[in-house]
């Protein structure tokens, strides 16, 4: 089946620094990827939809200037948490749909755990 | 109000027993999907059921969908300790957008 990877798997940073998370579709091209955030013992909350070659679409309440998304190619989307603060500590998960199998099934990356000190 | 609410929030059973989790949603959907998440890991897609389907099976999994009640259930038969995980339903109410809305999840513990 389709595989999505994320890098890094975990990161610890100081408050005020920026952190970049990569999401790659390894065996298919994804024109659309999704970024989710999950706090402990909670569900996934969609942050934004990453569109290849165009601007990302952000969900209500998500600051686009704080969470920069770049979908530079059909296999790579990046999420940059700018000027990270402790409240940004969370589990960030990306997903992508394989156009070859239709738009219905999302394939999720393994997630990136961010801890901001 | 939230799309995709699940119950129970937590379920603890003995190995060999069946586990049933329910998901309710509020608006019309194109399809509903169930995912599994082991602690601190990504999501694994389990099964997709379309709005015109009523039941689907995959191994020990059985999913039902009742669009009149806007609800779905996931049944895991003959549970195993390895089934211990969180289970989420996700609804696609606008396939063109490709977005899914996740429920709160059910944490299943299967005791050996």
PDB file of C-alpha atoms in Angstrom:
ATOM      1  CA  UNK A   1       0.000   0.000   0.000  1.00  0.00           C
ATOM      2  CA  UNK A   2       0.865   3.661  -0.193  1.00  0.00           C
ATOM      3  CA  UNK A   3       3.517   4.900   2.218  1.00  0.00           C
ATOM      4  CA  UNK A   4       3.885   8.323   3.756  1.00  0.00           C
ATOM      5  CA  UNK A   5       6.940   9.273   5.775  1.00  0.00           C
ATOM      6  CA  UNK A   6       7.628  12.124   8.141  1.00  0.00           C
ATOM      7  CA  UNK A   7      10.863  13.603   9.333  1.00  0.00           C
ATOM      8  CA  UNK A   8      11.899  14.101  12.015  1.00  0.00           C
ATOM      9  CA  UNK A   9      10.002  11.637  14.164  1.00  0.00           C
ATOM     10  CA  UNK A  10      10.579  13.783  17.201  1.00  0.00           C
ATOM     11  CA  UNK A  11      12.144  17.125  17.958  1.00  0.00           C
ATOM     12  CA  UNK A  12      12.936  19.116  21.074  1.00  0.00           C
ATOM     13  CA  UNK A  13      13.585  22.808  20.673  1.00  0.00           C
ATOM     14  CA  UNK A  14      13.878  25.973  22.672  1.00  0.00           C
ATOM     15  CA  UNK A  15      11.069  28.472  22.797  1.00  0.00           C
ATOM     16  CA  UNK A  16      11.328  31.001  19.990  1.00  0.00           C
ATOM     17  CA  UNK A  17      12.992  28.756  17.449  1.00  0.00           C
ATOM     18  CA  UNK A  18      11.416  27.501  14.242  1.00  0.00           C
ATOM     19  CA  UNK A  19      10.946  23.851  13.443  1.00  0.00           C
ATOM     20  CA  UNK A  20      10.413  22.300  10.012  1.00  0.00           C
ATOM     21  CA  UNK A  21       8.616  19.001   9.575  1.00  0.00           C
ATOM     22  CA  UNK A  22       8.684  17.134   6.283  1.00  0.00           C
ATOM     23  CA  UNK A  23       5.990  14.887   4.896  1.00  0.00           C
ATOM     24  CA  UNK A  24       6.782  12.694   1.904  1.00  0.00           C
ATOM     25  CA  UNK A  25       4.690  10.347  -0.161  1.00  0.00           C
ATOM     26  CA  UNK A  26       7.130   7.582  -1.039  1.00  0.00           C
ATOM     27  CA  UNK A  27       5.436   5.625  -3.789  1.00  0.00           C
ATOM     28  CA  UNK A  28       2.794   7.909  -5.171  1.00  0.00           C
ATOM     29  CA  UNK A  29       2.328  11.527  -6.142  1.00  0.00           C
ATOM     30  CA  UNK A  30       0.085  13.542  -3.886  1.00  0.00           C
ATOM     31  CA  UNK A  31      -1.357  16.797  -5.140  1.00  0.00           C
ATOM     32  CA  UNK A  32      -2.977  17.260  -1.766  1.00  0.00           C
ATOM     33  CA  UNK A  33      -1.628  16.566   1.690  1.00  0.00           C
ATOM     34  CA  UNK A  34      -3.163  17.306   5.043  1.00  0.00           C
ATOM     35  CA  UNK A  35      -1.613  18.420   8.296  1.00  0.00           C
ATOM     36  CA  UNK A  36      -3.152  17.444  11.620  1.00  0.00           C
ATOM     37  CA  UNK A  37      -2.285  18.179  15.210  1.00  0.00           C
ATOM     38  CA  UNK A  38      -3.072  15.856  18.072  1.00  0.00           C
ATOM     39  CA  UNK A  39      -2.793  16.732  21.736  1.00  0.00           C
ATOM     40  CA  UNK A  40      -2.435  13.954  24.324  1.00  0.00           C
ATOM     41  CA  UNK A  41      -5.503  11.764  24.635  1.00  0.00           C
ATOM     42  CA  UNK A  42      -7.344  13.832  22.072  1.00  0.00           C
ATOM     43  CA  UNK A  43      -8.412  13.375  18.511  1.00  0.00           C
ATOM     44  CA  UNK A  44      -6.771  14.658  15.361  1.00  0.00           C
ATOM     45  CA  UNK A  45      -7.575  18.224  14.442  1.00  0.00           C
ATOM     46  CA  UNK A  46      -7.088  19.256  10.848  1.00  0.00           C
ATOM     47  CA  UNK A  47      -4.835  22.287  10.616  1.00  0.00           C
ATOM     48  CA  UNK A  48      -4.532  22.849   6.904  1.00  0.00           C
ATOM     49  CA  UNK A  49      -4.728  21.367   3.455  1.00  0.00           C
ATOM     50  CA  UNK A  50      -1.513  21.547   1.498  1.00  0.00           C
ATOM     51  CA  UNK A  51      -1.929  21.969  -2.235  1.00  0.00           C
ATOM     52  CA  UNK A  52       0.924  21.361  -4.647  1.00  0.00           C
ATOM     53  CA  UNK A  53       1.819  24.521  -6.503  1.00  0.00           C
ATOM     54  CA  UNK A  54      -0.599  26.775  -4.655  1.00  0.00           C
ATOM     55  CA  UNK A  55      -1.275  28.211  -1.249  1.00  0.00           C
ATOM     56  CA  UNK A  56      -2.364  26.039   1.605  1.00  0.00           C
ATOM     57  CA  UNK A  57      -5.903  26.224   2.901  1.00  0.00           C
ATOM     58  CA  UNK A  58      -6.029  26.729   6.642  1.00  0.00           C
ATOM     59  CA  UNK A  59      -8.776  25.693   8.998  1.00  0.00           C
ATOM     60  CA  UNK A  60     -10.493  28.269  11.132  1.00  0.00           C
ATOM     61  CA  UNK A  61      -8.416  29.295  14.101  1.00  0.00           C
ATOM     62  CA  UNK A  62      -5.089  28.131  12.676  1.00  0.00           C
ATOM     63  CA  UNK A  63      -2.590  30.948  12.235  1.00  0.00           C
ATOM     64  CA  UNK A  64      -1.151  30.776   8.742  1.00  0.00           C
ATOM     65  CA  UNK A  65       1.788  32.980   9.657  1.00  0.00           C
ATOM     66  CA  UNK A  66       2.722  30.688  12.498  1.00  0.00           C
ATOM     67  CA  UNK A  67       2.298  27.392  10.685  1.00  0.00           C
ATOM     68  CA  UNK A  68       3.901  27.842   7.287  1.00  0.00           C
ATOM     69  CA  UNK A  69       3.122  25.163   4.745  1.00  0.00           C
ATOM     70  CA  UNK A  70       5.014  24.627   1.515  1.00  0.00           C
ATOM     71  CA  UNK A  71       4.018  21.946  -0.973  1.00  0.00           C
ATOM     72  CA  UNK A  72       6.924  22.300  -3.344  1.00  0.00           C
ATOM     73  CA  UNK A  73       6.571  19.029  -5.213  1.00  0.00           C
ATOM     74  CA  UNK A  74       4.131  16.207  -5.740  1.00  0.00           C
ATOM     75  CA  UNK A  75       5.850  14.135  -3.074  1.00  0.00           C
ATOM     76  CA  UNK A  76       6.832  16.654  -0.422  1.00  0.00           C
ATOM     77  CA  UNK A  77       5.000  19.017   1.887  1.00  0.00           C
ATOM     78  CA  UNK A  78       6.646  20.857   4.758  1.00  0.00           C
ATOM     79  CA  UNK A  79       5.170  22.387   7.876  1.00  0.00           C
ATOM     80  CA  UNK A  80       7.237  25.009   9.650  1.00  0.00           C
ATOM     81  CA  UNK A  81       6.251  25.983  13.151  1.00  0.00           C
ATOM     82  CA  UNK A  82       7.650  29.481  13.470  1.00  0.00           C
ATOM     83  CA  UNK A  83       8.720  30.967  16.782  1.00  0.00           C
ATOM     84  CA  UNK A  84       7.568  27.867  18.597  1.00  0.00           C
ATOM     85  CA  UNK A  85       6.268  28.143  22.141  1.00  0.00           C
ATOM     86  CA  UNK A  86       5.514  25.461  24.748  1.00  0.00           C
ATOM     87  CA  UNK A  87       1.832  25.480  23.808  1.00  0.00           C
ATOM     88  CA  UNK A  88       2.817  24.333  20.315  1.00  0.00           C
ATOM     89  CA  UNK A  89       4.110  21.092  21.795  1.00  0.00           C
ATOM     90  CA  UNK A  90       2.028  18.400  20.177  1.00  0.00           C
ATOM     91  CA  UNK A  91       1.986  15.429  17.844  1.00  0.00           C
ATOM     92  CA  UNK A  92       1.884  16.576  14.224  1.00  0.00           C
ATOM     93  CA  UNK A  93       0.655  14.105  11.621  1.00  0.00           C
ATOM     94  CA  UNK A  94       0.444  14.480   7.886  1.00  0.00           C
ATOM     95  CA  UNK A  95      -1.598  12.477   5.448  1.00  0.00           C
ATOM     96  CA  UNK A  96      -1.994  12.164   1.730  1.00  0.00           C
ATOM     97  CA  UNK A  97      -4.439  10.636  -0.641  1.00  0.00           C
ATOM     98  CA  UNK A  98      -3.236   8.482  -3.500  1.00  0.00           C
ATOM     99  CA  UNK A  99      -4.976   9.699  -6.654  1.00  0.00           C
ATOM    100  CA  UNK A 100      -4.366   6.289  -8.175  1.00  0.00           C
ATOM    101  CA  UNK A 101      -6.723   4.708  -5.697  1.00  0.00           C
ATOM    102  CA  UNK A 102      -9.253   7.459  -5.653  1.00  0.00           C
ATOM    103  CA  UNK A 103      -9.687  10.272  -3.191  1.00  0.00           C
ATOM    104  CA  UNK A 104     -11.215   8.250  -0.422  1.00  0.00           C
ATOM    105  CA  UNK A 105      -8.428   6.658   1.575  1.00  0.00           C
ATOM    106  CA  UNK A 106      -5.904   8.768   3.423  1.00  0.00           C
ATOM    107  CA  UNK A 107      -2.474   7.399   4.173  1.00  0.00           C
ATOM    108  CA  UNK A 108      -0.951   8.779   7.310  1.00  0.00           C
ATOM    109  CA  UNK A 109       2.619   9.447   8.205  1.00  0.00           C
ATOM    110  CA  UNK A 110       4.011   8.126  11.488  1.00  0.00           C
ATOM    111  CA  UNK A 111       3.819  11.550  13.091  1.00  0.00           C
ATOM    112  CA  UNK A 112       6.300  14.029  14.538  1.00  0.00           C
ATOM    113  CA  UNK A 113       6.360  14.701  18.228  1.00  0.00           C
ATOM    114  CA  UNK A 114       7.343  18.282  19.004  1.00  0.00           C
ATOM    115  CA  UNK A 115       8.390  19.392  22.458  1.00  0.00           C
ATOM    116  CA  UNK A 116       9.081  23.070  22.953  1.00  0.00           C
ATOM    117  CA  UNK A 117      10.930  23.911  26.121  1.00  0.00           C
TER     118      UNK A 117
ATOM    119  CA  UNK B   1     -21.082  20.716  17.075  1.00  0.00           C
ATOM    120  CA  UNK B   2     -18.522  18.073  16.412  1.00  0.00           C
ATOM    121  CA  UNK B   3     -18.730  15.647  13.549  1.00  0.00           C
ATOM    122  CA  UNK B   4     -17.865  12.086  14.446  1.00  0.00           C
ATOM    123  CA  UNK B   5     -18.473  11.550  18.122  1.00  0.00           C
ATOM    124  CA  UNK B   6     -17.603   8.174  19.496  1.00  0.00           C
ATOM    125  CA  UNK B   7     -18.600   6.067  22.403  1.00  0.00           C
ATOM    126  CA  UNK B   8     -17.510   4.650  24.618  1.00  0.00           C
ATOM    127  CA  UNK B   9     -14.473   6.818  25.279  1.00  0.00           C
ATOM    128  CA  UNK B  10     -12.744   3.848  26.841  1.00  0.00           C
ATOM    129  CA  UNK B  11     -13.396   0.135  26.677  1.00  0.00           C
ATOM    130  CA  UNK B  12     -11.638  -2.623  28.586  1.00  0.00           C
ATOM    131  CA  UNK B  13     -12.278  -6.273  27.762  1.00  0.00           C
ATOM    132  CA  UNK B  14     -10.688  -9.689  28.121  1.00  0.00           C
ATOM    133  CA  UNK B  15      -8.884 -11.361  25.283  1.00  0.00           C
ATOM    134  CA  UNK B  16     -11.292 -13.392  23.204  1.00  0.00           C
ATOM    135  CA  UNK B  17     -14.258 -11.122  23.826  1.00  0.00           C
ATOM    136  CA  UNK B  18     -15.815  -8.911  21.184  1.00  0.00           C
ATOM    137  CA  UNK B  19     -15.395  -5.145  21.226  1.00  0.00           C
ATOM    138  CA  UNK B  20     -17.974  -2.755  19.819  1.00  0.00           C
ATOM    139  CA  UNK B  21     -17.356   0.931  19.278  1.00  0.00           C
ATOM    140  CA  UNK B  22     -19.861   3.428  17.986  1.00  0.00           C
ATOM    141  CA  UNK B  23     -19.572   6.637  16.037  1.00  0.00           C
ATOM    142  CA  UNK B  24     -22.225   9.257  15.430  1.00  0.00           C
ATOM    143  CA  UNK B  25     -22.099  12.164  13.044  1.00  0.00           C
ATOM    144  CA  UNK B  26     -24.290  15.125  12.284  1.00  0.00           C
ATOM    145  CA  UNK B  27     -24.249  15.963   8.584  1.00  0.00           C
ATOM    146  CA  UNK B  28     -24.610  13.883   5.453  1.00  0.00           C
ATOM    147  CA  UNK B  29     -21.468  12.061   4.470  1.00  0.00           C
ATOM    148  CA  UNK B  30     -19.929  10.512   1.390  1.00  0.00           C
ATOM    149  CA  UNK B  31     -18.143   7.846   3.352  1.00  0.00           C
ATOM    150  CA  UNK B  32     -16.951   6.950   6.816  1.00  0.00           C
ATOM    151  CA  UNK B  33     -13.642   5.413   7.712  1.00  0.00           C
ATOM    152  CA  UNK B  34     -12.239   3.719  10.768  1.00  0.00           C
ATOM    153  CA  UNK B  35      -8.634   4.092  11.828  1.00  0.00           C
ATOM    154  CA  UNK B  36      -6.468   2.572  14.489  1.00  0.00           C
ATOM    155  CA  UNK B  37      -3.712   4.362  16.386  1.00  0.00           C
ATOM    156  CA  UNK B  38      -1.241   2.744  18.682  1.00  0.00           C
ATOM    157  CA  UNK B  39       0.039   4.993  21.434  1.00  0.00           C
ATOM    158  CA  UNK B  40       2.239   7.755  20.052  1.00  0.00           C
ATOM    159  CA  UNK B  41       2.110   6.428  16.512  1.00  0.00           C
ATOM    160  CA  UNK B  42       0.475   7.367  13.242  1.00  0.00           C
ATOM    161  CA  UNK B  43      -2.882   6.167  12.050  1.00  0.00           C
ATOM    162  CA  UNK B  44      -3.565   2.932  10.250  1.00  0.00           C
ATOM    163  CA  UNK B  45      -6.544   2.777   7.930  1.00  0.00           C
ATOM    164  CA  UNK B  46      -8.824  -0.126   8.802  1.00  0.00           C
ATOM    165  CA  UNK B  47     -11.912   0.049   6.669  1.00  0.00           C
ATOM    166  CA  UNK B  48     -13.963   2.436   4.559  1.00  0.00           C
ATOM    167  CA  UNK B  49     -17.710   2.246   4.177  1.00  0.00           C
ATOM    168  CA  UNK B  50     -19.554   4.356   1.657  1.00  0.00           C
ATOM    169  CA  UNK B  51     -22.831   6.095   2.285  1.00  0.00           C
ATOM    170  CA  UNK B  52     -24.713   3.606   0.103  1.00  0.00           C
ATOM    171  CA  UNK B  53     -23.305   0.604   1.975  1.00  0.00           C
ATOM    172  CA  UNK B  54     -24.688  -0.863   5.159  1.00  0.00           C
ATOM    173  CA  UNK B  55     -22.073  -3.361   6.254  1.00  0.00           C
ATOM    174  CA  UNK B  56     -18.507  -4.312   5.445  1.00  0.00           C
ATOM    175  CA  UNK B  57     -16.179  -6.982   6.732  1.00  0.00           C
ATOM    176  CA  UNK B  58     -12.436  -7.225   6.867  1.00  0.00           C
ATOM    177  CA  UNK B  59     -10.983 -10.153   8.758  1.00  0.00           C
ATOM    178  CA  UNK B  60     -12.120  -9.830  12.363  1.00  0.00           C
ATOM    179  CA  UNK B  61     -13.555  -6.389  11.723  1.00  0.00           C
ATOM    180  CA  UNK B  62     -17.172  -5.658  10.942  1.00  0.00           C
ATOM    181  CA  UNK B  63     -18.404  -2.151  10.246  1.00  0.00           C
ATOM    182  CA  UNK B  64     -22.008  -1.097   9.931  1.00  0.00           C
ATOM    183  CA  UNK B  65     -23.428   2.192   8.755  1.00  0.00           C
ATOM    184  CA  UNK B  66     -26.921   3.496   9.432  1.00  0.00           C
ATOM    185  CA  UNK B  67     -27.359   6.729   7.533  1.00  0.00           C
ATOM    186  CA  UNK B  68     -30.864   7.250   8.915  1.00  0.00           C
ATOM    187  CA  UNK B  69     -29.419   7.374  12.409  1.00  0.00           C
ATOM    188  CA  UNK B  70     -26.161   8.944  11.260  1.00  0.00           C
ATOM    189  CA  UNK B  71     -24.170   6.324  13.093  1.00  0.00           C
ATOM    190  CA  UNK B  72     -21.614   3.617  12.492  1.00  0.00           C
ATOM    191  CA  UNK B  73     -20.245   0.816  14.578  1.00  0.00           C
ATOM    192  CA  UNK B  74     -16.976  -1.078  14.538  1.00  0.00           C
ATOM    193  CA  UNK B  75     -16.998  -4.620  15.871  1.00  0.00           C
ATOM    194  CA  UNK B  76     -13.769  -6.449  16.584  1.00  0.00           C
ATOM    195  CA  UNK B  77     -14.402 -10.124  17.134  1.00  0.00           C
ATOM    196  CA  UNK B  78     -12.244 -12.490  19.166  1.00  0.00           C
ATOM    197  CA  UNK B  79     -10.101  -9.651  20.409  1.00  0.00           C
ATOM    198  CA  UNK B  80      -6.417 -10.019  21.075  1.00  0.00           C
ATOM    199  CA  UNK B  81      -4.061  -8.132  23.345  1.00  0.00           C
ATOM    200  CA  UNK B  82      -2.479  -6.687  20.199  1.00  0.00           C
ATOM    201  CA  UNK B  83      -5.778  -4.976  19.396  1.00  0.00           C
ATOM    202  CA  UNK B  84      -5.120  -2.590  22.271  1.00  0.00           C
ATOM    203  CA  UNK B  85      -5.118   0.850  20.674  1.00  0.00           C
ATOM    204  CA  UNK B  86      -7.249   3.921  20.061  1.00  0.00           C
ATOM    205  CA  UNK B  87      -9.838   3.683  17.332  1.00  0.00           C
ATOM    206  CA  UNK B  88     -11.143   6.692  15.445  1.00  0.00           C
ATOM    207  CA  UNK B  89     -13.917   7.180  12.974  1.00  0.00           C
ATOM    208  CA  UNK B  90     -13.523   9.829  10.310  1.00  0.00           C
ATOM    209  CA  UNK B  91     -16.195  11.228   8.076  1.00  0.00           C
ATOM    210  CA  UNK B  92     -15.789  12.621   4.592  1.00  0.00           C
ATOM    211  CA  UNK B  93     -18.644  14.979   4.004  1.00  0.00           C
ATOM    212  CA  UNK B  94     -17.131  16.623   0.974  1.00  0.00           C
ATOM    213  CA  UNK B  95     -15.068  14.224  -1.101  1.00  0.00           C
ATOM    214  CA  UNK B  96     -13.990  16.948  -3.472  1.00  0.00           C
ATOM    215  CA  UNK B  97     -12.172  18.716  -0.681  1.00  0.00           C
ATOM    216  CA  UNK B  98     -10.625  15.456   0.431  1.00  0.00           C
ATOM    217  CA  UNK B  99     -10.861  16.413   4.080  1.00  0.00           C
ATOM    218  CA  UNK B 100     -11.826  14.107   6.901  1.00  0.00           C
ATOM    219  CA  UNK B 101     -13.245  15.007  10.278  1.00  0.00           C
ATOM    220  CA  UNK B 102     -12.203  12.754  13.111  1.00  0.00           C
ATOM    221  CA  UNK B 103     -14.174  11.650  16.119  1.00  0.00           C
ATOM    222  CA  UNK B 104     -12.840  11.735  19.643  1.00  0.00           C
ATOM    223  CA  UNK B 105     -11.837   8.106  19.536  1.00  0.00           C
ATOM    224  CA  UNK B 106     -12.318   5.052  21.694  1.00  0.00           C
ATOM    225  CA  UNK B 107      -9.419   3.709  23.689  1.00  0.00           C
ATOM    226  CA  UNK B 108      -9.586  -0.082  23.697  1.00  0.00           C
ATOM    227  CA  UNK B 109      -7.663  -2.159  26.192  1.00  0.00           C
ATOM    228  CA  UNK B 110      -7.627  -5.904  25.694  1.00  0.00           C
ATOM    229  CA  UNK B 111      -6.363  -7.751  28.724  1.00  0.00           C
ATOM    230  CA  UNK B 112      -4.492 -11.011  28.116  1.00  0.00           C
TER     231      UNK B 112
END
